[in-house]
Coordinates of C-alpha atoms (C1' of nucleotides) in Angstrom, one line a residue:
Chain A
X1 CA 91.7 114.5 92.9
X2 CA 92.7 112.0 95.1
X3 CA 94.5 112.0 98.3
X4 CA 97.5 110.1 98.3
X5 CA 97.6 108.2 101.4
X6 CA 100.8 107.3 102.7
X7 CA 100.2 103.3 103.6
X8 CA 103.2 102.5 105.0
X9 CA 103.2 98.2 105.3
X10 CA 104.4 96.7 108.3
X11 CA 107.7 95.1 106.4
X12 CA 108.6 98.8 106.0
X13 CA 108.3 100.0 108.8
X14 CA 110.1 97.2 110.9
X15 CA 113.3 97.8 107.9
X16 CA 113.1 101.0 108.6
X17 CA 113.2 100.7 112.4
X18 CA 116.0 98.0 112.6
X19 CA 118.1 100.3 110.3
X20 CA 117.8 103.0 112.6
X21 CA 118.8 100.5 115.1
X22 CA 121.7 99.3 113.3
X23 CA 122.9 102.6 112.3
X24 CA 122.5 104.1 115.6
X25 CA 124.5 101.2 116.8
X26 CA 121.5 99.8 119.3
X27 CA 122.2 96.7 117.7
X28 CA 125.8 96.8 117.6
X29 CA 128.5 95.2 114.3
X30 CA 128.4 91.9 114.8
X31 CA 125.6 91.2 117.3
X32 CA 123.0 88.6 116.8
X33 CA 119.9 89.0 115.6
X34 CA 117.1 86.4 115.3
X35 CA 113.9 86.6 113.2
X36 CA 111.1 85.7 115.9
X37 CA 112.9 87.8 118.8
X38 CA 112.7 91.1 116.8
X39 CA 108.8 90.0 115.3
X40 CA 108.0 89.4 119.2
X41 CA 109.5 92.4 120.0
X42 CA 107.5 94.0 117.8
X43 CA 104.3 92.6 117.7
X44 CA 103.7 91.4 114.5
X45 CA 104.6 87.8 112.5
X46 CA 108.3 86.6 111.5
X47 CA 107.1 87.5 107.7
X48 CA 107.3 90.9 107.5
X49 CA 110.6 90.7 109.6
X50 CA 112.2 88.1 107.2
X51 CA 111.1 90.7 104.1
X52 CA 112.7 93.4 106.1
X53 CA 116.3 91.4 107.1
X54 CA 116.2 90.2 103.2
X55 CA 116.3 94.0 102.2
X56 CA 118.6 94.5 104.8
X57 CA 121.0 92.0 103.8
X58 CA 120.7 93.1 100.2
X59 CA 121.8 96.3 101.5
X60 CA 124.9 95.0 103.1
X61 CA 124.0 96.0 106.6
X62 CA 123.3 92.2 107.8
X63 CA 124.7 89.0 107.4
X64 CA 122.7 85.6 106.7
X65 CA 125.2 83.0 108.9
X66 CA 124.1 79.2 108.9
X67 CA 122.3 79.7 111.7
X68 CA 120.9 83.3 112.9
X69 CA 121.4 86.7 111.3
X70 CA 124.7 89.1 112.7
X71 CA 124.9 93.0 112.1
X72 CA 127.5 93.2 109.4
X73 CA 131.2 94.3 110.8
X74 CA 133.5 95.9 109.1
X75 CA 137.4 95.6 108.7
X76 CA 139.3 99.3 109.4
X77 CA 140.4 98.2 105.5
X78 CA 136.8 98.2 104.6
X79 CA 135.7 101.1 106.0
X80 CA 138.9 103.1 104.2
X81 CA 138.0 101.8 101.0
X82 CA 134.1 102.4 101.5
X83 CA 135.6 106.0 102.1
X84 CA 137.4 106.3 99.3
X85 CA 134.5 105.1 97.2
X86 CA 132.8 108.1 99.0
X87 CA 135.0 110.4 97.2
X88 CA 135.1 109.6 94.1
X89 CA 131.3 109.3 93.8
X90 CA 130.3 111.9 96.2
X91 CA 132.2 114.5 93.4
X92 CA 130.6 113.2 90.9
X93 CA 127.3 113.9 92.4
X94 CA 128.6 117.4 93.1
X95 CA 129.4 117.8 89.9
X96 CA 125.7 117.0 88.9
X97 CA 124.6 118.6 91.4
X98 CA 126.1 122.1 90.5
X99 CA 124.2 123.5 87.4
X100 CA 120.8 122.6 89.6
X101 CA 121.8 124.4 92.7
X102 CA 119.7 127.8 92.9
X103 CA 120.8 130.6 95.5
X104 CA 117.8 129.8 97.7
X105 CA 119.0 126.1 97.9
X106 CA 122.4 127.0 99.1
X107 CA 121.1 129.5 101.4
X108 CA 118.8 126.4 103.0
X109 CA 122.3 124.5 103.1
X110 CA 124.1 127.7 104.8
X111 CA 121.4 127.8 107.4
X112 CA 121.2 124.1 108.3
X113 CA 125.1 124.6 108.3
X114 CA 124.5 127.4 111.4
X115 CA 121.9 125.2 113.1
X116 CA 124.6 122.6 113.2
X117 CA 127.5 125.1 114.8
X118 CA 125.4 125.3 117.5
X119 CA 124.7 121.7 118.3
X120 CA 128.6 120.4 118.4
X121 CA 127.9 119.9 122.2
X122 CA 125.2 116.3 121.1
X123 CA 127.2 114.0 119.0
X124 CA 123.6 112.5 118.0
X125 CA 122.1 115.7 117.1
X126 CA 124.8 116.9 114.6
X127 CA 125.1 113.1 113.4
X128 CA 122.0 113.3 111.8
X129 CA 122.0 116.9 110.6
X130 CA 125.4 116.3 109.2
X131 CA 123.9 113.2 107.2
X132 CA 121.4 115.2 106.2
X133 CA 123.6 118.2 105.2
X134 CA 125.7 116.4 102.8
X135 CA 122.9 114.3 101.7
X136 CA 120.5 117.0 101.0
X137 CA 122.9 118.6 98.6
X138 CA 123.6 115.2 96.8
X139 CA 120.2 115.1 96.0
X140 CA 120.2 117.8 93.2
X141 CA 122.5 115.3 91.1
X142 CA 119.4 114.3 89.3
X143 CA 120.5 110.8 89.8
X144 CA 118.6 108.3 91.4
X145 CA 121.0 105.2 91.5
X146 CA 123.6 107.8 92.5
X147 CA 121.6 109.2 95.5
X148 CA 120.8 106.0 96.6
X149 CA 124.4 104.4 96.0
X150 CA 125.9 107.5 98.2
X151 CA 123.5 107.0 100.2
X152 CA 123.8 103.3 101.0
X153 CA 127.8 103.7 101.4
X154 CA 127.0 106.3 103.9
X155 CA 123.8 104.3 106.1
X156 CA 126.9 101.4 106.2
X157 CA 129.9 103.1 107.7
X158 CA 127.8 105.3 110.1
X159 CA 127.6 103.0 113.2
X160 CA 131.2 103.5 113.0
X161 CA 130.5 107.3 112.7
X162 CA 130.1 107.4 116.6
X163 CA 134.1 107.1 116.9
X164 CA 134.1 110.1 114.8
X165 CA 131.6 112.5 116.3
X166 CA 132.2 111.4 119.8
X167 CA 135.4 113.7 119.4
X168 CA 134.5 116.9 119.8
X169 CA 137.3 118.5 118.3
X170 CA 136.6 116.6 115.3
X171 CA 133.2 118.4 115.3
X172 CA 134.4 121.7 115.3
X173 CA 137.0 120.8 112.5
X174 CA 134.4 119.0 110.5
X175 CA 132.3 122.6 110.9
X176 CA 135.1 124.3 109.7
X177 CA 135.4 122.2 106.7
X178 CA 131.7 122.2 105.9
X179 CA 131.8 126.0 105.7
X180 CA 134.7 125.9 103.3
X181 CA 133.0 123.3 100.9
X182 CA 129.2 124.9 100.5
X183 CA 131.8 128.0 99.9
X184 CA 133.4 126.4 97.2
X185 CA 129.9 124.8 96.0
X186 CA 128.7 128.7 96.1
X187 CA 131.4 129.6 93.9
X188 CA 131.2 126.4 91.8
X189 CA 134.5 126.1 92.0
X190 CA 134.4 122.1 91.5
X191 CA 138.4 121.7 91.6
X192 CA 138.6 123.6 95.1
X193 CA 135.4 121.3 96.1
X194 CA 137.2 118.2 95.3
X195 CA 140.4 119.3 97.4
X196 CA 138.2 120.2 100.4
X197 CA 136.0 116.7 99.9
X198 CA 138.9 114.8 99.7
X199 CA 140.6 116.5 102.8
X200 CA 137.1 116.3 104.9
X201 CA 136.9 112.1 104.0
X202 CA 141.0 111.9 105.2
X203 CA 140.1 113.3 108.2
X204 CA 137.3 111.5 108.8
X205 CA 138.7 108.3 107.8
X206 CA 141.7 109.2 110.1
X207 CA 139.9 110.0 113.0
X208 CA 137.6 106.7 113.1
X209 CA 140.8 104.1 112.1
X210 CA 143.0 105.7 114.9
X211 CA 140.4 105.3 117.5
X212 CA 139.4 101.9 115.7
Chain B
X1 CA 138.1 69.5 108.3
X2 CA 134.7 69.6 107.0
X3 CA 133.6 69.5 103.3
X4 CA 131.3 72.6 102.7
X5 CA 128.0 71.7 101.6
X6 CA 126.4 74.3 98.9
X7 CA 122.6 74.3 99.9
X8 CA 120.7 76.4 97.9
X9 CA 117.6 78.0 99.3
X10 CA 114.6 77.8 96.9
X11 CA 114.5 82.1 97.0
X12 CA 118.6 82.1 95.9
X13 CA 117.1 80.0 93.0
X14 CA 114.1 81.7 92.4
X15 CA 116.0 85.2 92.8
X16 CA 119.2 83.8 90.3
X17 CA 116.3 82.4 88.1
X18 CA 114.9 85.6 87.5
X19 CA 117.4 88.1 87.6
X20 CA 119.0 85.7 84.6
X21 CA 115.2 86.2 82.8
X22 CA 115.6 90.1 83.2
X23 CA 118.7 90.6 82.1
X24 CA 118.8 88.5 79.4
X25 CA 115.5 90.9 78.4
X26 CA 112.7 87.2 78.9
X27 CA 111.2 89.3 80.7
X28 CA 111.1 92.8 79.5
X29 CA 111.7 96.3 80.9
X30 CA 107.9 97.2 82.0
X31 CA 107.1 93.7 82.3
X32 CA 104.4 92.8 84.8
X33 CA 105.6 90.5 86.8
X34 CA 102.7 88.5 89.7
X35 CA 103.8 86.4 92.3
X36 CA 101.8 83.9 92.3
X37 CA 102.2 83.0 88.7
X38 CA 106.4 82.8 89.3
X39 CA 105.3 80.6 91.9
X40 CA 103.3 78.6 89.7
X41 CA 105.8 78.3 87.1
X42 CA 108.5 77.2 89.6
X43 CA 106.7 75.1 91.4
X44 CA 107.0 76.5 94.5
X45 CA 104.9 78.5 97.2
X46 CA 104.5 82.3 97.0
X47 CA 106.8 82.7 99.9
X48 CA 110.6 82.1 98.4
X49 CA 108.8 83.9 95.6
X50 CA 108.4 86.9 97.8
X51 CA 111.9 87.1 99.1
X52 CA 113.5 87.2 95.9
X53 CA 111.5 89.8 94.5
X54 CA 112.1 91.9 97.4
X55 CA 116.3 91.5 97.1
X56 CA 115.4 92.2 93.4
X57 CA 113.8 95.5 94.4
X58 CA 116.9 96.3 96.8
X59 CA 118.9 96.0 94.0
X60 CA 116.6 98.4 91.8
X61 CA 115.7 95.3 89.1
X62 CA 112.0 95.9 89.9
X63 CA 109.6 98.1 91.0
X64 CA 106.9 97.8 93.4
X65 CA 104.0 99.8 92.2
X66 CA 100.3 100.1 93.7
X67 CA 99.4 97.2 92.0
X68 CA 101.5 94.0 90.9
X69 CA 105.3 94.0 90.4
X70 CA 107.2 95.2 87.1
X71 CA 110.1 95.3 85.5
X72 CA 112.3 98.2 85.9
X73 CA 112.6 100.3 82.7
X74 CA 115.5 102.9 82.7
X75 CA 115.7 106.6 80.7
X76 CA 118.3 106.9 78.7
X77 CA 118.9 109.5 80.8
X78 CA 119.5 107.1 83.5
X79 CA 121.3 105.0 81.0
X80 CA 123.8 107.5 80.7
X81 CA 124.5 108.1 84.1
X82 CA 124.9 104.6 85.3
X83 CA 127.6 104.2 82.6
X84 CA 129.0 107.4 84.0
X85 CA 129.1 106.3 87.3
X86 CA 130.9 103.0 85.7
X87 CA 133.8 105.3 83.9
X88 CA 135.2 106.3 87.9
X89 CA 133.9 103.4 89.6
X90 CA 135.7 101.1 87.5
X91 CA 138.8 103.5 87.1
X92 CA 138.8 102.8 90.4
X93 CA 138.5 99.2 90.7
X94 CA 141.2 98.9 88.2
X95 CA 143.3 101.3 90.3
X96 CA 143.4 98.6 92.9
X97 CA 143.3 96.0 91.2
X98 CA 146.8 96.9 89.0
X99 CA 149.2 96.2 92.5
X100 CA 147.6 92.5 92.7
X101 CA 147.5 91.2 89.1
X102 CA 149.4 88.6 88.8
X103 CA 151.2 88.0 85.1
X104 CA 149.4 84.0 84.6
X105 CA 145.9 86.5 85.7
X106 CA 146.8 88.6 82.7
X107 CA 147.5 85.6 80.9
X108 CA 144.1 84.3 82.1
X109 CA 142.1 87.2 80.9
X110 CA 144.1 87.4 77.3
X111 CA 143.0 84.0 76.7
X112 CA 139.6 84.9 77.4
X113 CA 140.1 87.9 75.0
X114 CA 140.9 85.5 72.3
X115 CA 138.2 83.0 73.2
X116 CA 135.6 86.1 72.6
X117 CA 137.2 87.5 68.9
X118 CA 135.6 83.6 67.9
X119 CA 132.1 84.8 69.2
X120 CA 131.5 88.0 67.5
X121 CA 129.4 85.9 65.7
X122 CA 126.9 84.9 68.8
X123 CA 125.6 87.9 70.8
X124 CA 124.1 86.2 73.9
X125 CA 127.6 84.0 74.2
X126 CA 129.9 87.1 73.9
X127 CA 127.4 89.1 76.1
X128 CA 128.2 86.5 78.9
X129 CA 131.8 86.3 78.0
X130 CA 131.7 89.9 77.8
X131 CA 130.7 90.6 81.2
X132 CA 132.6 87.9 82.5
X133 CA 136.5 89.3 81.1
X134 CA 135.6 92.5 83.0
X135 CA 134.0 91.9 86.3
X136 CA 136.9 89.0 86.7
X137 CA 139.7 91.8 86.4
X138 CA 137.7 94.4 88.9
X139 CA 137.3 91.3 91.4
X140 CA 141.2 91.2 92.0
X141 CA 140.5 95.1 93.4
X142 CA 140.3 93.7 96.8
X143 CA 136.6 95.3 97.7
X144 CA 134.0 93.2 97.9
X145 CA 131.8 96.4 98.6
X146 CA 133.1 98.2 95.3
X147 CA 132.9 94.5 93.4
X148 CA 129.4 94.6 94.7
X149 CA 128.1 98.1 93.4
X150 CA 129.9 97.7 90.1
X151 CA 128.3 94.4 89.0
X152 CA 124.6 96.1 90.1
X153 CA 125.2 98.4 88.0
X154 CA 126.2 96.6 85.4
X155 CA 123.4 94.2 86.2
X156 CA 121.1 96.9 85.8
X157 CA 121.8 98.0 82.3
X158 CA 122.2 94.5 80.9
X159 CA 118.8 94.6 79.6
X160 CA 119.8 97.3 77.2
X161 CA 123.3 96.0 76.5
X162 CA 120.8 93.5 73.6
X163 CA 120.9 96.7 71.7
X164 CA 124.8 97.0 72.0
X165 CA 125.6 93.3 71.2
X166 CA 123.4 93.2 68.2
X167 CA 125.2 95.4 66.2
X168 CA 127.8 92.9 64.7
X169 CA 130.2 96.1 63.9
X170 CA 129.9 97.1 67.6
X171 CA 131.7 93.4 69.0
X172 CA 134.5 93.6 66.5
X173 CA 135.1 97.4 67.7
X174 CA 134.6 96.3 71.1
X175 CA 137.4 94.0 70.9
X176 CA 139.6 96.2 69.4
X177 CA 139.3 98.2 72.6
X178 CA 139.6 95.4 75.0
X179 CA 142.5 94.0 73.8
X180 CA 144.2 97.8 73.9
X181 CA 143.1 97.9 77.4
X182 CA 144.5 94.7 78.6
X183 CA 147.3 96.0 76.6
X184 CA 147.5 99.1 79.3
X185 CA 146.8 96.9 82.2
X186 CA 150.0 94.6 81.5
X187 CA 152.2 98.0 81.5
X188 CA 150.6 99.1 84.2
X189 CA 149.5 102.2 82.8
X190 CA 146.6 103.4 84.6
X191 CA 146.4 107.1 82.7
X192 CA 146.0 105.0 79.6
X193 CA 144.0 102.9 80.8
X194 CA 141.1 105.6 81.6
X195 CA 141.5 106.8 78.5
X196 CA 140.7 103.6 77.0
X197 CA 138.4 102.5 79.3
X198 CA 136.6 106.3 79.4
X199 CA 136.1 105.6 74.8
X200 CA 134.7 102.2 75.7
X201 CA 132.1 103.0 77.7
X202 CA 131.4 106.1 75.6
X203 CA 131.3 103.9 72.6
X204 CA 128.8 101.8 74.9
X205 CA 126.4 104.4 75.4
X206 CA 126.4 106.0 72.3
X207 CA 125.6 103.3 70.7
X208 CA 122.5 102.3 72.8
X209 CA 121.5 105.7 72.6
X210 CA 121.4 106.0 69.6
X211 CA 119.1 103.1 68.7
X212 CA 117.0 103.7 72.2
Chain C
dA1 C1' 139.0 62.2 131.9
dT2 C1' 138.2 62.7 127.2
dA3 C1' 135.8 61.8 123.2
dT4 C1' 131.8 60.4 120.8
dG5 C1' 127.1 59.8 120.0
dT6 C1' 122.4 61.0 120.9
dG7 C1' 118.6 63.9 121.9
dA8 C1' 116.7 68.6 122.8
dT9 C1' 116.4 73.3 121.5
dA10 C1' 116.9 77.1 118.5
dT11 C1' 116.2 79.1 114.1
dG12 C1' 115.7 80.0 109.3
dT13 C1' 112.7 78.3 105.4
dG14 C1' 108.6 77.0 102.9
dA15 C1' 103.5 76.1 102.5
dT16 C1' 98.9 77.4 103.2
dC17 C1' 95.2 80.2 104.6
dA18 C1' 92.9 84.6 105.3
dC19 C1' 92.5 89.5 104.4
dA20 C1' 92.4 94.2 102.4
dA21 C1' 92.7 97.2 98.8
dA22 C1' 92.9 98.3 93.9
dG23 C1' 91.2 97.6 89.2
dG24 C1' 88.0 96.2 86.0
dA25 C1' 83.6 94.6 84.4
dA26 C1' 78.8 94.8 84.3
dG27 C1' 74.5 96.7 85.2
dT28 C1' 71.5 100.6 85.9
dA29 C1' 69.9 105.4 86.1
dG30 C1' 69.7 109.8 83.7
Chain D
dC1 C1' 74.5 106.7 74.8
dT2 C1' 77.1 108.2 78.9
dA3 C1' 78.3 108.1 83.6
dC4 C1' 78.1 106.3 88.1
dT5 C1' 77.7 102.6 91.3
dT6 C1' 78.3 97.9 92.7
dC7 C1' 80.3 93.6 92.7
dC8 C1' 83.9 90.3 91.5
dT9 C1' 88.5 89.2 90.5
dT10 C1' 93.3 90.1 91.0
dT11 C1' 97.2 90.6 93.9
dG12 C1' 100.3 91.9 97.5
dT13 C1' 100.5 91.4 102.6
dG14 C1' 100.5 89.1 107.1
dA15 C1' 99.7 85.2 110.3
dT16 C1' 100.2 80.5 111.5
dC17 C1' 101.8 75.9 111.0
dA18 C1' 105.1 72.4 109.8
dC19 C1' 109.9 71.1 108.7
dA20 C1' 114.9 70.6 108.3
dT21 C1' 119.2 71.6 110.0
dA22 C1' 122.7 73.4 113.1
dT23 C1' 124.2 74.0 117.7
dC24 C1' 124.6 72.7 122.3
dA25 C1' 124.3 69.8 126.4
dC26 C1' 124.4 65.7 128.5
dA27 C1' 125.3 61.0 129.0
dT28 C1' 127.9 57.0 128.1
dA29 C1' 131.7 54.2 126.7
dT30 C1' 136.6 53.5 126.4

DNA sequence: ATATGTGATATGTGATCACAAAGGAAGTAG
DNA sequence: CTACTTCCTTTGTGATCACATATCACATAT
């Protein structure tokens, strides 16, 4: 039996690090980046930087320009259509997701759901749990390409996120509306979920293109 | 007012060059692909090489395994799903796309209808055409993310779409069904047109399916 | 003073070289 | 004859160098 060591190349690691970046809105929509600056920065050659911006742009989160690369912005319009794909395919994962869920998985959901009522007061903090919430129960769809379609919708819209979750009231809301979808997920009630998904996205689309 | 130049990088061509080779099944599902030896063939250096592998592994056309690049092969499990995710993403496209339709792009797309009954008799020709009458109705849905996703996926199963297009039976059918959905799309008639467009993709997979 | 042309700088792109790790082949011990 | 070890080949990865083009600044001419 082998070990399987986790080699993580240097072209992954500097993707996954500018992501974060991007995502976390270090590097904000729209600001420049350029290949040798961010391989200086850090430490290592402009080839695994170029593999990483290439993936990136693939991704949509970057834009090759005739001369530099830009953090790609978004239109308000964008961002409420990229939401409204949400919906429709973030059902349908629920949908597969359903007949896979055991009692102990939604239990794990319930508890991260608790952790995250008590962290309303960091933005950051519940940002990532909350990603991680919907996320996690996405992943019993048994779909690869959808997982990863979800989850590349979501990885684009959330530097805009900050709008959102820098309102604390729209914390405590969102809360509220978390609880009432992993209770309609308990029940498998898929109808009520859809109602409470599509609600949760309005909101959320509501709150970010009035403070847009 | 200056006259756009198209420049073409060498990795655009490389990565158009071989995304053309794996859907059009040159190079098969499973396929070992080596970077050097694309670079040979081209006559290039391993680098653009490099860079179009890696957006063709963003886009989940290959995989990068411990040793050498292949192919990516799909279940028919996952055959099924992408189609499925097709049926609502593509109901939705068409959604958005109704309001900007206008009656000469109907016209457009009937003509291309008719132009495609006189291929039933040539796969790889209707294939193109095929591909071409539906992605050019979704692109009037004003979402160049949703435009984006759709043709990936559709990209992604076009390697098995040989089986579809090689049952003769299976075109004429096919066109049946088109020309009843651009029948819907000129009224407008979005219910009917799931209906439609839900039995065509059904058709679709149960056809490859079966002869998986 | 403004516009145009020219040169310098910045920056993405491509080629080549070197390296490390994995897989396979061949040789040797039991 | 089998199994293990060793060496070589294959192949992806990263660094460095060279190049082409776009942008910007400055100078010069009208």
């Amino acid at each position: 039996m082998t070990k399987q060591i986790k080699v993580e190349s240097i072209h992954e690691k500097v993707y996954q690090r500018l992501r974060e970046e991007i995502t976390s809105s270090e590097l904000a929509p729209g600001e420049k980046i350029t290949i040798r600056q961010v391989a200086d920065m850090y430490g290592v050659s402009v080839m695994p930087v170029r593999e990483a911006l290439r993936q990136l742009h693939t991704e949509g989160l970057v834009n090759y320009e005739r001369t530099g690369v830009t953090v790609k912005a978004l239109s308000a319009h964008e961002i409420q259509q990229i939401i409204e794909i949400r919906k429709r395919l973030e059902l349908l994962a629920m949908e597969w997701a359903l007949p896979n869920l055991k009692k102990e998985d939604i239990k794990k959901s319930e508890e991260m759901l608790e952790a995250m009522d008590q962290r309303t007061d960091d933005d950051n903090d519940w940002r990532l749990l909350n990603k991680e919430f919907h996320l996690t129960l996405y992943s019993y769809c048994g779909s690869q390409q959808l997982e990863q379609i979800i989850e590349n919708l979501w990885v684009s819209i959330e530097p805009y996120m900050r709008i959102y979750t820098s309102t604390v009231s729209s914390l405590e809301f969102a809360q509220e509306q978390h609880h009432e979808m992993l209770h309609s997920i308990k029940h498998k009630n898929l109808d009520e979920f859809e109602k409470l998904l599509n609600n949760h996205l309005n909101h959320t689309a509501k709150v970010i293109l009035d403070n847009f």
